[in-house]
Coordinates of C-alpha atoms in Angstrom, one line a residue:
X22 CA -9.6 -6.9 -0.2
X23 CA -6.3 -7.7 1.5
X24 CA -6.4 -10.9 3.6
X25 CA -7.5 -10.3 7.2
X26 CA -10.8 -9.3 8.7
X27 CA -9.8 -5.7 9.4
X28 CA -9.3 -5.2 5.7
X29 CA -12.6 -6.9 4.9
X30 CA -14.4 -4.6 7.4
X31 CA -12.8 -1.5 5.9
X32 CA -13.9 -2.7 2.4
X33 CA -17.4 -3.1 3.6
X34 CA -17.5 0.3 5.2
X35 CA -16.2 1.8 2.0
X36 CA -19.0 0.0 0.1
X37 CA -21.6 1.2 2.6
X38 CA -20.4 4.8 2.2
X39 CA -20.9 4.5 -1.6
X40 CA -24.6 3.6 -1.0
X41 CA -24.5 -0.1 -1.6
X42 CA -27.7 -1.5 -0.1
X43 CA -26.5 -5.0 0.8
X44 CA -22.9 -5.3 2.0
X45 CA -21.2 -8.5 3.1
X46 CA -17.7 -10.0 3.1
X47 CA -15.7 -13.3 3.5
X48 CA -12.5 -13.8 5.4
X49 CA -10.5 -16.8 4.1
X50 CA -9.4 -18.0 7.6
X51 CA -13.1 -18.7 8.4
X52 CA -15.9 -16.3 8.7
X53 CA -18.8 -14.5 7.0
X54 CA -19.3 -10.8 7.7
X55 CA -22.4 -8.7 7.2
X56 CA -21.9 -4.9 6.8
X57 CA -25.6 -4.1 6.5
X58 CA -28.9 -5.4 7.5
X59 CA -30.0 -8.1 5.0
X60 CA -33.8 -8.8 4.6
X61 CA -35.3 -12.1 3.4
X62 CA -38.4 -14.2 4.1
X63 CA -39.9 -11.4 6.3
X64 CA -36.8 -11.6 8.5
X65 CA -33.9 -9.2 9.0
X66 CA -30.3 -10.5 9.5
X67 CA -28.8 -7.6 11.3
X68 CA -25.3 -6.4 10.5
X69 CA -22.5 -8.4 12.1
X70 CA -19.2 -6.9 11.1
X71 CA -17.1 -9.6 12.8
X72 CA -16.1 -13.1 11.7
X73 CA -18.9 -15.6 12.2
X74 CA -18.0 -19.1 11.0
X75 CA -21.6 -20.3 11.7
X76 CA -23.2 -18.4 8.9
X77 CA -21.6 -20.2 6.0
X78 CA -22.5 -23.5 7.5
X79 CA -26.1 -22.5 8.0
X80 CA -26.2 -21.1 4.4
X81 CA -25.1 -24.4 3.0
X82 CA -27.6 -26.4 5.1
X83 CA -30.5 -24.1 4.2
X84 CA -29.6 -24.3 0.5
X85 CA -29.6 -28.1 0.7
X86 CA -33.0 -28.2 2.3
X87 CA -34.5 -25.7 -0.2
X88 CA -33.2 -27.7 -3.2
X89 CA -34.0 -31.0 -1.5
X90 CA -30.6 -32.6 -2.3
X91 CA -27.8 -34.1 -0.1
X92 CA -24.8 -31.9 0.7
X93 CA -22.6 -34.0 -1.6
X94 CA -24.9 -33.3 -4.5
X95 CA -25.0 -29.6 -3.7
X96 CA -21.2 -29.4 -3.9
X97 CA -21.1 -31.5 -7.1
X98 CA -23.1 -28.7 -8.8
X99 CA -20.5 -26.1 -8.0
X100 CA -17.6 -25.2 -10.3
X101 CA -14.7 -27.5 -9.5
X102 CA -11.8 -25.3 -8.3
X103 CA -9.2 -26.6 -5.8
X104 CA -6.7 -24.7 -3.7
X105 CA -3.6 -25.2 -1.6
X106 CA -1.4 -22.9 0.5
X107 CA 2.1 -23.1 1.9
X108 CA 4.9 -20.9 3.1
X109 CA 8.7 -20.4 3.5
X110 CA 9.9 -19.5 6.9
X111 CA 12.9 -17.3 7.9
X112 CA 12.5 -14.9 5.0
X113 CA 12.7 -11.4 6.7
X114 CA 9.6 -9.4 6.1
X115 CA 11.7 -6.5 4.5
X116 CA 12.9 -9.0 1.9
X117 CA 9.4 -10.2 1.2
X118 CA 8.2 -6.6 0.9
X119 CA 11.0 -5.8 -1.5
X120 CA 9.9 -8.7 -3.7
X121 CA 6.4 -7.3 -3.8
X122 CA 7.6 -3.8 -4.4
X123 CA 9.8 -4.9 -7.3
X124 CA 6.9 -6.3 -9.2
X125 CA 4.3 -3.7 -8.3
X126 CA 3.5 -0.6 -10.4
X127 CA 4.7 2.7 -8.9
X128 CA 1.2 4.3 -9.5
X129 CA -0.7 3.3 -6.3
X130 CA -4.0 3.7 -8.1
X131 CA -3.4 0.6 -10.2
X132 CA -4.6 -2.6 -8.4
X133 CA -5.1 -4.8 -11.5
X134 CA -3.8 -5.2 -15.0
X135 CA -5.3 -7.4 -17.7
X136 CA -3.5 -8.5 -20.9
X137 CA -5.1 -9.4 -24.2
X138 CA -2.8 -9.7 -27.2
X139 CA -1.0 -6.3 -27.3
X140 CA -3.6 -4.5 -25.2
X141 CA -3.2 -3.7 -21.5
X142 CA -6.1 -2.4 -19.4
X143 CA -5.5 -1.1 -15.8
X144 CA -8.1 -0.8 -13.0
X145 CA -8.3 0.9 -9.7
X146 CA -9.6 -0.6 -6.3
X147 CA -13.2 -0.2 -7.5
X148 CA -12.2 -2.1 -10.7
X149 CA -12.9 1.1 -12.7
X150 CA -10.9 1.4 -15.9
X151 CA -8.1 4.0 -15.6
X152 CA -5.6 5.5 -17.9
X153 CA -2.0 5.3 -16.9
X154 CA 1.1 7.3 -17.6
X155 CA 3.6 6.5 -20.3
X156 CA 6.1 5.4 -17.6
X157 CA 3.6 2.8 -16.3
X158 CA 2.7 1.8 -19.8
X159 CA 6.4 0.7 -20.2
X160 CA 6.8 -0.7 -16.7
X161 CA 3.8 -3.0 -16.5
X162 CA 4.8 -5.1 -19.5
X163 CA 8.3 -5.4 -18.0
X164 CA 6.8 -6.7 -14.7
X165 CA 4.7 -9.3 -16.6
X166 CA 7.7 -10.4 -18.7
X167 CA 10.0 -10.8 -15.7
X168 CA 7.3 -12.7 -13.6
X169 CA 6.7 -15.0 -16.6
X170 CA 10.3 -16.1 -16.3
X171 CA 9.5 -17.7 -12.9
X172 CA 6.5 -19.7 -14.3
X173 CA 7.7 -21.7 -17.3
X174 CA 5.7 -23.5 -19.9
X175 CA 7.8 -26.6 -19.1
X176 CA 6.1 -26.5 -15.7
X177 CA 2.7 -26.4 -17.4
X178 CA 2.0 -22.7 -16.8
X179 CA 0.1 -20.7 -19.4
X180 CA 0.7 -17.1 -20.3
X181 CA 0.1 -14.4 -17.7
X182 CA -3.3 -12.9 -18.5
X183 CA -3.9 -10.8 -15.4
X184 CA -2.0 -9.4 -12.4
X185 CA -3.6 -8.1 -9.2
X186 CA -1.8 -6.1 -6.5
X187 CA -4.5 -5.7 -3.8
X188 CA -2.6 -7.9 -1.4
X189 CA 0.8 -9.0 -2.5
X190 CA 0.8 -10.2 -6.1
X191 CA -1.8 -12.5 -7.6
X192 CA -1.0 -14.0 -11.0
X193 CA -3.6 -15.4 -13.4
X194 CA -2.6 -17.7 -16.2
X195 CA -4.3 -18.5 -19.5
X196 CA -4.8 -22.2 -18.5
X197 CA -6.9 -21.2 -15.5
X198 CA -4.1 -21.6 -12.9
X199 CA -3.8 -18.8 -10.2
X200 CA -0.9 -18.3 -7.9
X201 CA -0.7 -15.7 -5.2
X202 CA 2.3 -14.7 -3.1
X203 CA 2.4 -12.3 -0.2
X204 CA 4.4 -11.5 3.0
X205 CA 3.0 -12.7 6.2
X206 CA 1.4 -9.9 8.2
X207 CA 3.0 -10.8 11.5
X208 CA 6.0 -13.2 10.9
X209 CA 9.1 -13.6 8.8
X210 CA 7.3 -15.8 6.3
X211 CA 6.5 -15.6 2.6
X212 CA 3.3 -17.3 1.7
X213 CA 2.1 -18.8 -1.6
X214 CA -1.4 -19.8 -2.5
X215 CA -2.6 -21.8 -5.6
X216 CA -5.9 -22.3 -7.3
X217 CA -6.4 -24.8 -10.1
X218 CA -9.0 -27.0 -11.8
X219 CA -7.9 -30.1 -9.8
X220 CA -6.3 -30.8 -6.5
X221 CA -3.1 -32.4 -7.9
X222 CA -2.4 -29.3 -10.0
X223 CA -2.9 -26.9 -7.0
X224 CA -0.6 -29.1 -4.9
X225 CA 2.0 -29.2 -7.7
X226 CA 2.0 -25.3 -8.0
X227 CA 2.6 -25.0 -4.2
X228 CA 5.4 -27.6 -4.2
X229 CA 7.2 -25.7 -7.0
X230 CA 6.7 -22.6 -5.0
X231 CA 8.3 -23.7 -1.7
X232 CA 10.9 -26.2 -3.2
X233 CA 14.4 -25.9 -1.8
X234 CA 16.8 -24.5 -2.8
X235 CA 15.5 -23.2 -6.2
X236 CA 11.7 -23.1 -5.9
X237 CA 9.7 -20.1 -7.2
X238 CA 9.8 -18.2 -3.9
X239 CA 13.6 -18.7 -3.6
X240 CA 14.0 -17.5 -7.2
X241 CA 12.0 -14.4 -6.3
X242 CA 14.2 -13.8 -3.2
X243 CA 17.3 -14.1 -5.3
X244 CA 16.0 -11.7 -7.9
X245 CA 16.1 -8.9 -5.4
X246 CA 19.1 -10.1 -3.5
X247 CA 21.5 -10.1 -6.5
X248 CA 21.8 -6.4 -6.4
X249 CA 21.0 -3.3 -4.3
X250 CA 19.2 -1.0 -6.8
X251 CA 19.7 2.0 -4.6
X252 CA 23.4 1.4 -4.4
X253 CA 23.6 0.7 -8.1
X254 CA 21.8 3.9 -9.1
X255 CA 23.7 6.0 -6.6
X256 CA 27.0 4.8 -7.8
X257 CA 26.3 5.6 -11.4
X258 CA 25.6 9.3 -10.8
X259 CA 24.0 9.5 -14.3
X260 CA 20.8 11.2 -15.3
X261 CA 17.8 10.0 -13.2
X262 CA 14.4 9.6 -14.7
X263 CA 11.8 10.6 -12.1
X264 CA 8.1 10.0 -11.5
X265 CA 6.3 12.7 -9.6
X266 CA 3.2 12.2 -7.5
X267 CA -0.2 13.7 -8.4
X268 CA -2.4 15.4 -5.7
X269 CA -6.1 15.2 -6.5
X270 CA -7.4 18.2 -4.5
X271 CA -10.9 19.2 -5.4
X272 CA -10.0 22.6 -6.8
X273 CA -7.7 21.0 -9.4
X274 CA -8.2 21.1 -13.2
X275 CA -9.1 18.1 -15.2
X276 CA -7.1 18.5 -18.4
X277 CA -3.6 20.1 -18.1
X278 CA -1.8 17.7 -15.8
X279 CA -3.4 14.5 -17.3
X280 CA -2.5 15.8 -20.8
X281 CA 1.1 16.5 -19.6
X282 CA 1.4 12.9 -18.2
X283 CA -0.3 11.2 -21.2
X284 CA -3.3 10.2 -19.2
X285 CA -6.8 10.3 -20.7
X286 CA -8.9 11.5 -17.8
X287 CA -12.3 10.3 -18.9
X288 CA -13.8 10.6 -15.4
X289 CA -12.7 14.2 -15.2
X290 CA -11.0 13.6 -11.9
X291 CA -9.3 16.7 -10.5
X292 CA -5.5 16.8 -11.1
X293 CA -4.5 19.7 -8.9
X294 CA -0.7 19.4 -8.4
X295 CA 2.2 17.3 -9.6
X296 CA 4.8 17.1 -6.8
X297 CA 8.5 16.5 -7.7
X298 CA 10.8 16.2 -4.7
X299 CA 11.3 14.3 -1.5
X300 CA 8.5 15.6 0.7
X301 CA 7.2 12.6 2.8
X302 CA 3.6 13.5 1.9
X303 CA 4.1 12.8 -1.8
X304 CA 7.7 11.6 -2.5
X305 CA 9.0 11.1 -6.1
X306 CA 10.4 7.9 -7.4
X307 CA 13.5 7.2 -9.5
X308 CA 12.7 4.8 -12.3
X309 CA 15.5 2.4 -13.2
X310 CA 14.4 -0.5 -15.3
X311 CA 11.9 -2.5 -13.1
X312 CA 13.1 -0.9 -9.9
X313 CA 11.3 2.1 -8.4
X314 CA 13.4 3.8 -5.8
X315 CA 12.4 6.6 -3.5
X316 CA 14.4 9.7 -4.4
X317 CA 14.9 10.5 -0.8
X318 CA 16.4 7.1 -0.2
X319 CA 18.8 7.6 -3.1
X320 CA 19.9 11.1 -1.8
X321 CA 20.3 9.8 1.7
X322 CA 22.6 7.0 0.4
X323 CA 24.8 9.4 -1.7
X324 CA 24.0 13.0 -0.6
X325 CA 27.4 14.5 -1.8
X326 CA 27.2 12.7 -5.1
X327 CA 23.6 13.9 -5.9
X328 CA 23.7 17.3 -4.2
X329 CA 27.3 18.2 -4.1
X330 CA 29.4 18.4 -0.9
X331 CA 28.6 22.1 -0.1
X332 CA 24.9 21.8 -0.7
X333 CA 24.7 18.5 1.1
X334 CA 26.4 20.0 4.1
X335 CA 24.3 23.2 4.1
X336 CA 21.0 21.4 3.9
X337 CA 21.9 18.3 6.0
X338 CA 21.8 15.9 3.1
X339 CA 18.3 16.8 2.0
X340 CA 17.0 18.1 -1.3
X341 CA 15.9 21.6 -0.1
X342 CA 13.2 22.4 -2.7
X343 CA 9.8 21.0 -3.8
X344 CA 9.0 21.5 -7.5
X345 CA 5.4 21.5 -8.7
X346 CA 3.0 21.9 -11.6
X347 CA -0.2 23.5 -10.3
X348 CA -3.5 23.7 -12.1
X349 CA -6.3 25.7 -10.4
X350 CA -9.8 25.3 -11.7
X351 CA -11.4 26.7 -8.6
X352 CA -10.1 29.2 -6.1
X353 CA -7.5 28.1 -3.5
X354 CA -7.5 29.0 0.1
X355 CA -6.1 32.4 1.2
X356 CA -2.8 31.5 3.0
X357 CA 0.5 32.5 4.3
X358 CA 3.7 30.7 5.4
X359 CA 5.8 31.1 8.5
X360 CA 9.5 32.1 8.5
X361 CA 12.1 29.6 9.7
X362 CA 12.1 30.7 13.4
X363 CA 8.3 30.7 13.5
X364 CA 8.2 27.2 11.9
X365 CA 10.7 25.7 14.4
X366 CA 8.9 27.3 17.4
X367 CA 5.4 26.3 16.2
X368 CA 6.5 22.7 15.3
X369 CA 8.1 22.2 18.7
X370 CA 5.2 23.7 20.5
X371 CA 2.6 21.5 18.8
X372 CA 4.8 18.4 19.3
X373 CA 5.1 19.2 23.0
X374 CA 1.4 19.6 23.3
X375 CA 0.9 16.2 21.6
X376 CA -1.1 17.5 18.6
X377 CA -1.4 14.6 16.1
X378 CA -0.1 15.1 12.6
X379 CA -3.6 13.9 11.5
X380 CA -5.3 16.5 13.6
X381 CA -7.0 19.1 11.3
X382 CA -6.3 21.8 13.8
X383 CA -2.5 21.3 13.5
X384 CA -0.7 24.3 11.9
X385 CA 2.9 23.1 11.6
X386 CA 3.6 19.9 9.7
X387 CA 7.4 20.4 9.8
X388 CA 10.0 22.8 11.2
X389 CA 10.9 24.5 7.9
X390 CA 9.9 27.7 6.3
X391 CA 8.2 27.8 2.8
X392 CA 9.2 30.7 0.6
X393 CA 7.8 30.1 -2.9
X394 CA 8.0 31.4 -6.4
X395 CA 6.0 30.6 -9.5
X396 CA 5.7 31.4 -13.2
X397 CA 2.4 31.3 -15.0
X398 CA 1.9 28.8 -17.8
X399 CA -1.5 30.2 -18.7
X400 CA -3.3 33.5 -17.8
X401 CA -3.4 33.3 -14.0
X402 CA -5.2 35.4 -11.5
X403 CA -4.2 35.5 -7.9
X404 CA -4.3 37.6 -4.7
X405 CA -0.8 38.8 -3.6
X406 CA -0.2 40.9 -0.4
X407 CA -2.2 43.7 1.1
X408 CA -3.1 46.6 -1.2
X409 CA -1.6 50.0 -0.4
X410 CA -3.5 51.3 2.7
X411 CA -4.8 54.4 0.9
X412 CA -6.3 52.1 -1.8
X413 CA -7.9 50.0 0.9
X414 CA -9.4 53.2 2.4
X415 CA -11.0 54.0 -1.0
X416 CA -12.5 50.5 -1.2
X417 CA -13.9 50.7 2.3
X418 CA -15.6 54.0 1.4
X419 CA -16.6 53.0 -2.2
X420 CA -18.2 49.6 -1.3
X421 CA -21.3 50.7 0.8
X422 CA -21.5 47.4 2.7
X423 CA -17.9 47.8 3.9
X424 CA -18.3 51.2 5.5
X425 CA -19.2 49.7 8.9
X426 CA -16.1 47.5 9.2
X427 CA -13.7 50.2 10.4
X428 CA -15.3 53.6 9.7
X429 CA -12.3 55.6 10.9
X430 CA -9.7 53.6 8.9
X431 CA -8.7 56.6 6.8
X432 CA -8.5 58.9 9.9
X433 CA -6.2 56.4 11.6
X434 CA -4.0 56.3 8.5
X435 CA -3.6 60.0 8.6
X436 CA -2.8 60.0 12.3
X437 CA 0.0 57.5 11.5
X438 CA 1.6 60.4 9.6
X439 CA 3.6 58.1 7.3
X440 CA 5.3 56.1 10.1
X441 CA 5.8 52.6 8.9
X442 CA 5.1 50.8 12.1
X443 CA 2.1 52.8 12.9
X444 CA 0.6 52.3 9.4
X445 CA 1.3 48.6 9.8
X446 CA -0.7 48.6 13.1
X447 CA -3.6 50.3 11.4
X448 CA -3.7 47.6 8.7
X449 CA -3.4 44.9 11.3
X450 CA -6.3 46.2 13.3
X451 CA -8.5 46.3 10.2
X452 CA -7.6 42.7 9.2
X453 CA -8.0 41.4 12.8
X454 CA -11.4 42.9 13.0
X455 CA -12.5 41.3 9.8
X456 CA -11.2 37.9 10.9
X457 CA -12.5 38.1 14.5
X458 CA -15.9 39.6 13.8
X459 CA -18.8 37.5 15.0
X460 CA -20.2 35.3 12.2
X461 CA -23.6 37.0 12.2
X462 CA -21.9 40.3 11.6
X463 CA -19.9 38.8 8.7
X464 CA -23.2 37.5 7.2
X465 CA -24.8 40.9 7.8
X466 CA -22.1 42.7 5.8
X467 CA -21.5 40.1 3.0
X468 CA -25.0 38.9 2.2
X469 CA -26.3 42.3 1.0
X470 CA -23.1 42.8 -1.0
X471 CA -23.4 39.4 -2.7
X472 CA -27.1 39.9 -3.4
X473 CA -26.3 43.2 -5.1
X474 CA -23.6 41.6 -7.2
X475 CA -25.8 38.7 -8.2
X476 CA -28.1 41.1 -9.9
X477 CA -25.3 42.3 -12.2
X478 CA -23.5 40.5 -15.0
X479 CA -20.0 40.1 -13.8
X480 CA -17.6 39.0 -16.6
X481 CA -14.4 41.0 -15.7
X482 CA -11.9 38.9 -13.9
X483 CA -9.8 42.0 -13.2
X484 CA -12.6 43.2 -10.9
X485 CA -12.7 41.8 -7.3
X486 CA -16.5 41.7 -7.5
X487 CA -16.2 38.8 -9.9
X488 CA -14.2 36.8 -7.5
X489 CA -16.3 37.7 -4.5
X490 CA -19.4 36.3 -6.2
X491 CA -17.5 33.2 -7.4
X492 CA -16.2 32.6 -3.9
X493 CA -19.7 32.8 -2.4
X494 CA -20.7 30.0 -4.7
X495 CA -17.6 27.8 -4.3
X496 CA -17.2 28.3 -0.5
X497 CA -20.7 28.4 0.9
X498 CA -20.4 26.9 4.4
X499 CA -22.4 23.9 5.4
X500 CA -24.1 26.0 8.1
X501 CA -25.4 28.5 5.6
X502 CA -22.9 31.2 6.7
X503 CA -20.6 33.1 4.4
X504 CA -16.8 32.7 4.3
X505 CA -15.1 35.8 5.7
X506 CA -12.2 35.2 3.3
X507 CA -14.3 37.2 0.9
X508 CA -13.2 40.3 2.7
X509 CA -9.6 39.5 1.7
X510 CA -10.5 39.6 -2.0
X511 CA -10.9 43.4 -1.6
X512 CA -8.1 43.9 0.9
X513 CA -5.4 42.1 -1.2
X514 CA -3.9 43.0 -4.5
X515 CA -5.7 41.3 -7.4
X516 CA -3.0 40.3 -9.9
X517 CA -3.3 38.9 -13.4
X518 CA -0.2 37.2 -14.8
X519 CA 0.5 36.4 -18.4
X520 CA 2.4 33.2 -19.4
X521 CA 6.1 33.7 -18.4
X522 CA 5.3 36.2 -15.6
X523 CA 5.5 35.2 -11.9
X524 CA 5.7 36.4 -8.3
X525 CA 7.6 35.5 -5.2
X526 CA 5.9 34.8 -1.9
X527 CA 8.2 35.3 1.1
X528 CA 7.2 34.4 4.7
X529 CA 4.2 36.2 6.1
X530 CA 2.7 37.3 2.8
X531 CA -1.0 36.6 2.4
X532 CA -1.8 35.2 -1.1
X533 CA -4.1 32.9 -3.0
X534 CA -4.3 31.4 -6.5
X535 CA -7.7 32.0 -8.0
X536 CA -7.5 30.4 -11.5
X537 CA -4.9 29.3 -13.9
X538 CA -1.8 27.0 -14.3
X539 CA 1.7 27.6 -13.2
X540 CA 5.0 26.0 -12.4
X541 CA 5.9 26.5 -8.8
X542 CA 9.0 26.0 -6.6
X543 CA 9.3 26.3 -2.8
X544 CA 11.4 25.2 0.1
X545 CA 10.6 21.6 1.1
X546 CA 7.8 22.3 3.5
X547 CA 4.0 21.9 3.9
X548 CA 3.4 24.6 6.5
X549 CA 0.3 26.6 5.7
X550 CA -1.7 29.1 7.8
X551 CA -5.1 29.7 6.2
X552 CA -7.1 32.9 6.1
X553 CA -10.4 31.8 4.5
X554 CA -11.9 30.5 1.3
X555 CA -11.6 27.0 2.7
X556 CA -13.5 24.5 4.8
X557 CA -10.3 23.7 6.6
X558 CA -9.0 24.9 9.9
X559 CA -8.4 28.7 10.2
X560 CA -6.3 29.6 13.3
X561 CA -6.8 33.4 13.4
X562 CA -4.4 34.0 16.3
X563 CA -1.5 32.1 14.7
X564 CA -2.2 33.7 11.3
X565 CA -2.0 37.2 12.8
X566 CA 1.2 36.3 14.6
X567 CA 3.0 35.4 11.4
X568 CA 1.6 37.9 8.9
X569 CA 3.5 40.9 7.6
X570 CA 1.1 43.9 7.5
X571 CA 3.0 45.9 4.8
X572 CA 0.6 47.2 2.1
X573 CA 1.9 48.0 -1.3
X574 CA 1.8 47.2 -5.0
X575 CA 3.0 43.7 -5.9
X576 CA 6.2 43.1 -7.7
X577 CA 6.4 40.7 -10.5
X578 CA 9.3 38.2 -10.4
X579 CA 12.4 39.6 -12.1
X580 CA 13.9 37.4 -14.8
X581 CA 17.2 37.5 -16.6
X582 CA 18.5 35.9 -19.8
X583 CA 21.7 34.1 -18.9
X584 CA 22.1 32.4 -22.3
X585 CA 20.3 32.2 -25.7
X586 CA 18.2 29.4 -24.3
X587 CA 17.8 30.0 -20.5
X588 CA 16.0 32.6 -18.5
X589 CA 16.5 32.6 -14.7
X590 CA 13.9 33.9 -12.2
X591 CA 16.0 34.9 -9.2
X592 CA 14.7 35.4 -5.6
X593 CA 16.2 35.9 -2.2
X594 CA 15.6 32.2 -1.3
X595 CA 18.7 30.1 -0.6
X596 CA 16.9 26.8 -1.3
X597 CA 16.0 27.1 -4.9
X598 CA 16.3 28.9 -8.2
X599 CA 13.8 28.5 -11.1
X600 CA 14.6 28.9 -14.8
X601 CA 12.9 28.3 -18.1
X602 CA 14.7 26.7 -21.1
X603 CA 13.3 27.4 -24.6
X604 CA 14.7 25.5 -27.6
X605 CA 14.0 25.7 -31.3
X606 CA 14.6 22.7 -33.6
X607 CA 18.2 21.5 -33.4
X608 CA 19.0 24.1 -30.7
X609 CA 20.7 22.9 -27.5
X610 CA 21.1 23.8 -23.8
X611 CA 24.4 23.1 -22.1
X612 CA 24.6 22.6 -18.4
X613 CA 26.6 24.9 -16.1
X614 CA 30.1 24.0 -15.2
X615 CA 29.1 24.0 -11.6
X616 CA 25.6 23.0 -10.4
X617 CA 23.9 21.0 -7.7
X618 CA 20.9 18.8 -8.3
X619 CA 19.1 20.1 -11.4
X620 CA 15.5 18.9 -11.8
X621 CA 13.8 19.4 -15.1
X622 CA 10.3 18.8 -16.5
X623 CA 9.5 18.9 -20.3
X624 CA 6.3 21.0 -20.8
X625 CA 6.4 21.1 -24.6
X626 CA 7.9 19.1 -27.4
X627 CA 10.5 16.4 -27.2
X628 CA 14.3 16.4 -26.5
X629 CA 17.4 14.3 -26.6
X630 CA 19.5 14.4 -23.4
X631 CA 23.2 13.5 -23.7
X632 CA 25.3 12.8 -20.6
X633 CA 28.2 10.4 -19.9
X634 CA 28.1 8.9 -23.4
X635 CA 24.5 8.0 -22.9
X636 CA 21.6 9.5 -24.9
X637 CA 17.9 9.6 -23.7
X638 CA 14.9 10.5 -25.9
X639 CA 12.4 12.2 -23.7
X640 CA 8.8 13.3 -24.5
X641 CA 6.5 15.9 -23.0
X642 CA 5.8 15.2 -19.3
X643 CA 9.1 13.5 -18.7
X644 CA 10.9 14.5 -15.4
X645 CA 14.6 14.1 -14.9
X646 CA 17.3 15.0 -12.4
X647 CA 21.0 15.7 -13.2
X648 CA 23.2 15.1 -10.1
X649 CA 25.7 17.6 -9.0
X650 CA 28.5 18.4 -11.5
X651 CA 27.2 16.1 -14.2
X652 CA 27.9 17.6 -17.7
X653 CA 24.8 17.3 -19.8
X654 CA 23.4 18.7 -23.0
X655 CA 19.7 18.9 -24.1
X656 CA 18.8 19.1 -27.7
X657 CA 15.3 19.8 -29.2
X658 CA 14.0 17.0 -31.4
X659 CA 10.8 18.8 -32.2
X660 CA 10.1 22.2 -33.8
X661 CA 10.1 23.7 -30.3
X662 CA 10.8 22.4 -26.8
X663 CA 10.1 24.1 -23.5
X664 CA 11.4 23.0 -20.1
X665 CA 11.5 24.4 -16.6
X666 CA 14.5 23.7 -14.4
X667 CA 14.7 23.7 -10.6
X668 CA 18.2 24.1 -9.1
X669 CA 20.0 25.2 -6.0
X670 CA 22.1 28.4 -5.9
X671 CA 25.8 27.4 -5.6

């Protein structure tokens, strides 16, 4: 674990949660920690998850007694390894952290890399073998090569055979030497540790580390002080190669996104979404050589250069959209998003009430609205807005179990006599009753329905019965109760989209993705009000306040060919515009004369991008951003290439 007893304790707790029977830990500054009861010789050593320097002493003494040898002989039998530690003072912690960041992979899953000839194997915190993206496959050898430059054969260092990033950077060499450097946790100091086969060698490594003025630590400091990578990249205003962030939500698919990123997902871990943007929950990185720069830092350094003056002014120097690839293996929660005014009011209200951002009952994570659009990449099923009220009336009458929900629904509609507000109120009353109904009544209505459906063979995904039965299996509540979100499967439009088709979700529209893969774009927000099919918090009162109760047939997203290679999906949103780019062999796409920040992801084939006398060869899964006004051209280098582009209307 990281150095420090709090990290050791956390590591022990993690091991205990994984079912490890005996859990213990060691803190280098002195202390043995037991995270579980340990039995032996008919005695029980009870858990003591705090540092206890007495236990190691007792263990050594007992071992000497059991083996009937003096302490000196006991230690002579151990492998001979020697260590030394030292530090440099007055190195600001931000500088130390920059050193660590420069030589650490961008993928936070990677805590260790091992090198053998031309092979690199990467491991996570549990030391499980993991596949990495093509970007990391290039980056890690560069990190190794640059670090090797600080540890020369002339100083008797071997080749680097392993790197570990659990706490700072720990470097293992082929001759058995180990060096480890890390920032101090509470002072402006950079620490170095050495382990070797003899004490003089460990001492020598540390002396080389802290030597003035050109020791190893000072060389590392100079390596990040020579240039400001953010300023260097910001000033170039060329094409930016990005690395998005994967969200591993449980409902995610196991194939599409790993395949897109060149990752072999042997463990079948869910890859739900790939986020591309500046949202603080999952920010994207700009890859520039060994440097990894937060995209939001780059934009804040040069907003007019990246976004254009008008867009930077309009959106306060922020990238206004969040671009995603979404792959739904299981059904997502039914949800809606607030409009701008509702988001600002709700965010301020919860802040004033002191609701923590980690509180699961918090509704508003920011003060922005979240209109969103998407285009299907595979066949995709979703729920999209309330059905026409007359259609809902037919369902309430046709499904026998639903007749008791609001028996006079049709009569109330007829009394509304076509008045829009009155019809909206009738629909609101129906939905409010379904959402506020006591749980035993919910179970009493849904259980007979689901038992009846379970006796039939449901294969038709265009039938709401299919999804109601699936929802009952995917969202069975821990209490044995049934999720009232199943009502919404019948009240909302069930939509099937073919590849290339999409929808737009404005504020207040209830919707849910049920199955399939799509490309999605939205305003840069994470504000979600849920309406069921989820174990997460459902605030019925707040949901009813923001919803639009306007039943009707859903409209598919209109698209328009603007050139031989580009099709644009336009919406009323001011923050984003989504388009698809399709290229045949040797066909090219030319950027618009005027554009803001264009973000593109290659979903099929390979391309060559030309801009500012620079040419980039890019494969499937690559993500790039063209700053405002940059003239660029994209050519297909495969038989066919397909990209999606996120932009800002200008």
